[in-house]
XYZ file of C-alpha atoms in Angstrom:
310
model
C -84.568 72.168 12.266
C -86.917 75.193 10.742
C -86.140 78.869 11.388
C -89.690 78.706 13.445
C -88.990 75.845 15.523
C -85.902 78.161 16.487
C -87.779 80.996 17.213
C -90.534 79.255 19.340
C -87.422 78.190 22.076
C -88.626 79.635 25.210
C -86.091 79.370 28.024
C -85.578 78.453 29.284
C -85.101 78.372 28.958
C -85.312 77.379 29.688
C -85.693 76.638 28.047
C -84.872 76.048 31.170
C -83.339 77.632 31.235
C -84.808 77.256 29.974
C -85.282 78.488 29.960
C -86.042 77.538 31.166
C -82.880 74.556 30.785
C -83.410 73.293 28.722
C -81.902 71.896 25.597
C -81.124 68.943 23.015
C -83.778 66.497 22.138
C -86.527 68.603 20.079
C -86.606 71.820 18.339
C -83.839 73.501 20.442
C -81.653 76.055 18.979
C -77.965 75.438 19.627
C -76.253 78.264 18.507
C -74.236 80.199 20.063
C -77.130 82.874 21.608
C -79.137 79.746 22.900
C -76.119 78.715 24.893
C -75.409 82.365 26.145
C -78.911 82.992 27.399
C -78.551 79.408 29.448
C -75.710 80.594 30.996
C -77.636 84.109 32.024
C -80.592 82.261 33.666
C -78.321 80.178 35.471
C -76.204 83.298 36.416
C -79.235 85.076 37.802
C -81.846 83.056 37.931
C -80.126 79.808 39.332
C -81.253 80.134 42.662
C -84.490 77.676 41.797
C -82.155 74.869 40.671
C -80.595 74.292 44.281
C -84.183 74.632 45.792
C -85.577 72.237 43.582
C -82.559 69.544 44.162
C -82.738 70.049 48.038
C -86.430 69.375 47.579
C -86.074 66.398 45.638
C -83.497 65.489 48.085
C -86.060 65.602 50.885
C -88.805 63.312 49.007
C -86.494 60.883 47.507
C -87.108 57.496 49.004
C -83.657 56.775 49.327
C -80.071 58.590 48.281
C -79.756 58.256 44.808
C -76.616 57.518 43.878
C -77.218 57.568 39.861
C -78.893 60.607 38.188
C -79.457 61.345 34.648
C -80.188 65.590 33.538
C -82.258 64.856 30.756
C -81.766 68.016 28.329
C -79.152 69.255 30.624
C -78.838 72.531 27.769
C -75.128 73.673 29.099
C -74.936 71.831 32.244
C -76.327 74.422 35.065
C -78.731 71.637 36.549
C -76.662 69.251 36.090
C -73.936 71.170 38.171
C -76.542 71.741 41.055
C -77.513 68.059 41.071
C -73.629 67.046 41.991
C -73.433 69.436 44.534
C -76.550 68.980 46.233
C -76.054 64.642 45.944
C -72.099 64.212 46.610
C -72.467 60.957 46.318
C -73.796 60.373 43.215
C -73.123 59.882 39.426
C -74.583 62.515 37.416
C -75.172 61.953 33.528
C -75.828 64.716 31.479
C -78.341 63.711 28.579
C -78.600 66.409 25.589
C -78.342 65.836 21.831
C -76.456 68.913 21.402
C -72.378 68.151 21.290
C -71.746 71.608 21.942
C -74.213 71.846 24.600
C -72.935 68.563 26.666
C -69.131 70.309 26.039
C -70.262 73.320 27.988
C -71.778 70.618 30.461
C -68.079 69.082 30.936
C -66.726 72.927 31.201
C -68.609 73.628 33.620
C -68.379 70.324 36.033
C -65.108 70.848 35.857
C -64.817 73.945 36.877
C -66.690 72.767 39.693
C -64.292 70.148 40.331
C -67.132 67.826 39.483
C -65.149 65.747 36.420
C -65.088 62.122 38.598
C -68.478 62.227 39.055
C -70.297 64.042 36.135
C -70.617 62.039 32.430
C -72.574 63.203 29.502
C -74.408 61.099 26.811
C -75.676 62.112 23.637
C -78.651 61.318 22.657
C -81.961 62.439 20.573
C -85.058 61.423 22.560
C -87.108 61.704 19.703
C -85.528 58.400 18.554
C -85.514 55.032 21.185
C -85.112 55.848 24.372
C -81.351 54.923 25.259
C -80.145 51.978 26.812
C -77.902 53.033 28.670
C -79.958 55.628 30.127
C -81.132 54.670 33.487
C -81.322 56.332 37.055
C -81.918 56.236 40.477
C -82.845 59.960 40.130
C -84.235 61.849 36.375
C -84.254 65.521 36.357
C -85.877 67.110 33.152
C -85.936 71.386 33.426
C -87.902 72.708 30.370
C -87.055 70.147 28.183
C -89.970 67.301 28.283
C -92.635 69.652 26.457
C -89.836 69.871 23.754
C -89.949 66.456 22.770
C -92.137 65.049 19.570
C -93.842 62.717 21.920
C -93.747 63.436 25.776
C -96.067 60.276 26.085
C -93.043 58.146 24.532
C -91.042 60.002 26.308
C -92.252 59.842 29.828
C -92.766 55.905 28.949
C -89.166 55.690 29.147
C -88.210 57.499 31.645
C -90.405 55.240 33.834
C -89.227 52.312 32.464
C -85.391 52.816 33.035
C -86.260 54.483 35.911
C -84.579 52.145 38.738
C -87.484 50.858 41.717
C -87.685 52.975 43.919
C -86.990 56.231 41.842
C -87.804 59.567 41.149
C -88.495 61.475 38.347
C -88.386 65.741 39.047
C -89.720 67.582 35.846
C -89.658 71.616 35.883
C -91.411 74.264 33.455
C -91.696 77.558 33.470
C -94.887 78.751 34.371
C -94.860 81.921 32.287
C -91.884 83.683 30.200
C -89.922 85.670 32.262
C -90.461 89.405 32.337
C -87.315 92.173 33.285
C -89.261 95.818 32.921
C -90.120 97.401 36.398
C -93.754 95.911 37.059
C -95.429 99.318 37.563
C -93.416 101.755 35.078
C -92.101 104.913 35.163
C -92.727 108.264 33.676
C -89.673 108.212 31.035
C -91.301 104.709 30.275
C -95.111 104.822 29.959
C -95.001 102.765 26.995
C -93.633 100.136 28.770
C -97.167 99.843 30.741
C -98.406 96.509 30.480
C -95.471 95.440 27.483
C -94.685 92.185 28.377
C -97.923 90.914 29.216
C -99.066 91.522 25.888
C -95.791 90.429 24.311
C -96.443 86.744 26.378
C -100.126 86.960 25.065
C -98.936 87.068 21.873
C -95.860 84.250 22.465
C -98.540 82.049 23.833
C -100.402 82.447 20.507
C -97.524 80.965 18.577
C -97.651 77.806 21.520
C -94.526 79.556 23.339
C -93.832 77.651 26.497
C -96.696 75.194 25.824
C -96.912 72.357 28.265
C -99.747 71.090 29.789
C -99.879 69.922 33.816
C -98.139 66.695 33.997
C -99.359 65.250 36.478
C -102.018 63.002 34.754
C -99.422 61.938 31.819
C -97.151 60.952 34.692
C -99.755 58.897 36.439
C -100.719 57.270 33.117
C -97.232 55.886 32.634
C -97.300 54.207 36.175
C -95.982 56.292 38.574
C -97.576 55.687 41.830
C -97.786 59.094 43.553
C -97.127 62.391 42.017
C -96.120 65.314 44.089
C -95.866 69.038 42.772
C -94.760 72.801 44.171
C -93.697 76.089 42.881
C -90.546 78.325 43.118
C -90.976 82.459 42.540
C -87.663 83.235 41.388
C -85.928 86.524 41.041
C -83.347 87.383 39.443
C -79.801 88.425 41.466
C -79.353 92.296 41.078
C -76.636 92.227 38.329
C -77.498 95.183 35.940
C -75.049 94.110 32.719
C -75.812 90.192 32.826
C -80.006 90.844 33.501
C -79.591 93.663 30.221
C -77.772 91.338 27.965
C -80.627 88.474 28.904
C -83.341 90.572 28.418
C -81.919 92.316 25.194
C -81.488 87.992 24.337
C -84.690 87.320 24.893
C -86.478 90.277 23.732
C -85.012 89.921 20.609
C -86.322 86.527 19.944
C -89.586 87.837 20.513
C -88.962 90.516 17.902
C -87.403 87.778 15.360
C -90.857 86.038 15.953
C -92.647 88.786 15.141
C -91.126 90.043 12.594
C -93.269 87.560 10.079
C -96.914 88.796 11.490
C -96.589 92.284 9.603
C -99.298 95.050 10.760
C -101.239 94.457 13.919
C -104.049 92.181 12.840
C -107.280 94.677 14.457
C -109.758 92.524 12.990
C -108.552 89.288 15.082
C -109.972 89.540 18.804
C -108.680 86.559 19.930
C -106.324 86.459 23.182
C -102.720 87.396 21.866
C -103.328 87.538 18.357
C -102.185 90.927 17.656
C -99.887 93.607 18.843
C -100.501 97.377 18.545
C -98.427 99.145 16.572
C -97.185 101.002 19.506
C -96.334 97.790 21.580
C -94.178 96.941 18.748
C -92.321 100.651 18.614
C -91.978 99.836 22.186
C -90.374 96.901 21.538
C -87.771 98.030 19.193
C -86.624 101.017 21.463
C -85.835 98.746 24.106
C -83.872 96.500 21.568
C -82.003 100.091 20.090
C -78.668 100.436 20.652
C -79.270 103.998 21.879
C -81.920 106.534 23.866
C -83.381 106.149 27.155
C -85.383 102.840 27.096
C -82.495 100.761 25.638
C -82.000 97.831 27.209
C -78.064 98.172 26.855
C -78.404 101.640 29.545
C -80.613 100.759 32.081
C -80.191 99.579 35.884
C -83.827 99.441 36.685
C -84.069 95.755 34.932
C -85.005 92.551 36.789
C -85.726 88.711 36.157
C -88.573 87.645 37.200
C -90.623 84.235 36.823
C -92.037 81.381 38.265
C -91.311 77.673 37.684
C -93.199 74.566 38.552
C -91.808 70.862 39.505
C -93.594 67.395 39.597
C -91.853 64.808 41.299
C -92.881 61.422 40.371
C -92.635 58.326 42.380
C -91.924 54.747 40.886
C -92.825 51.866 43.235
């Protein structure tokens, strides 16, 4: 994994968490920093997982007995699925042994040890023969694999007849700063929008509308739904999440040098004052420091595609 690949993890989030959820099958960083970010994403924005799981339960053709969480990360989605589908066995798939260990711990804390299993596999290789299920779930993970078309084909072949595949992605990177700014933080007005544009220019969180890929793989019907996400009012975890995420953006921007004012393409460069404002946010002192703020709130939006196999 190259340093550039590490910088380009988003959620996921989650590499959803992302975010946006979120890891273990392509270019994800599996260090402690990513694990913390995934856990904070689940703590603050995890309500969308329950909403999406409830949506899947309502549209599934039959109640699933076997579920596969593809790119499980630290297990937030795995636990949400086990909680909603009480009669199902849930397998978390990830290429990282450390992430799978975190998933097992999260499942044990909920009392799901007997129903939650793990499978270590890299989806940049062949689809694992044992990875079959009635319901497959891929949250902020499909865009990370080297060949999404091949992976979707593997999912379709391994999904049981009448099964359901749910793919979730972040519509945009998470925001943390007050939307309208304040008199004491005027340098932050519009800052996150410009940061997001700069990251889009670098290819962060790049994913298509998956409908076409899913239909070409053979799924006979695809439904789509959006989930607005608003973080829980927990100032200290929110500040840590913001510092973690914006710190990754700052690292990615470090190699850009001075803003290239001659390049007018969208997101090609940031103003010097934007970088200064970002540095002030990431500093440990001063009125703008994220670690001393109580006016932060995580905001975002996810889209889910539900694909049905005949």
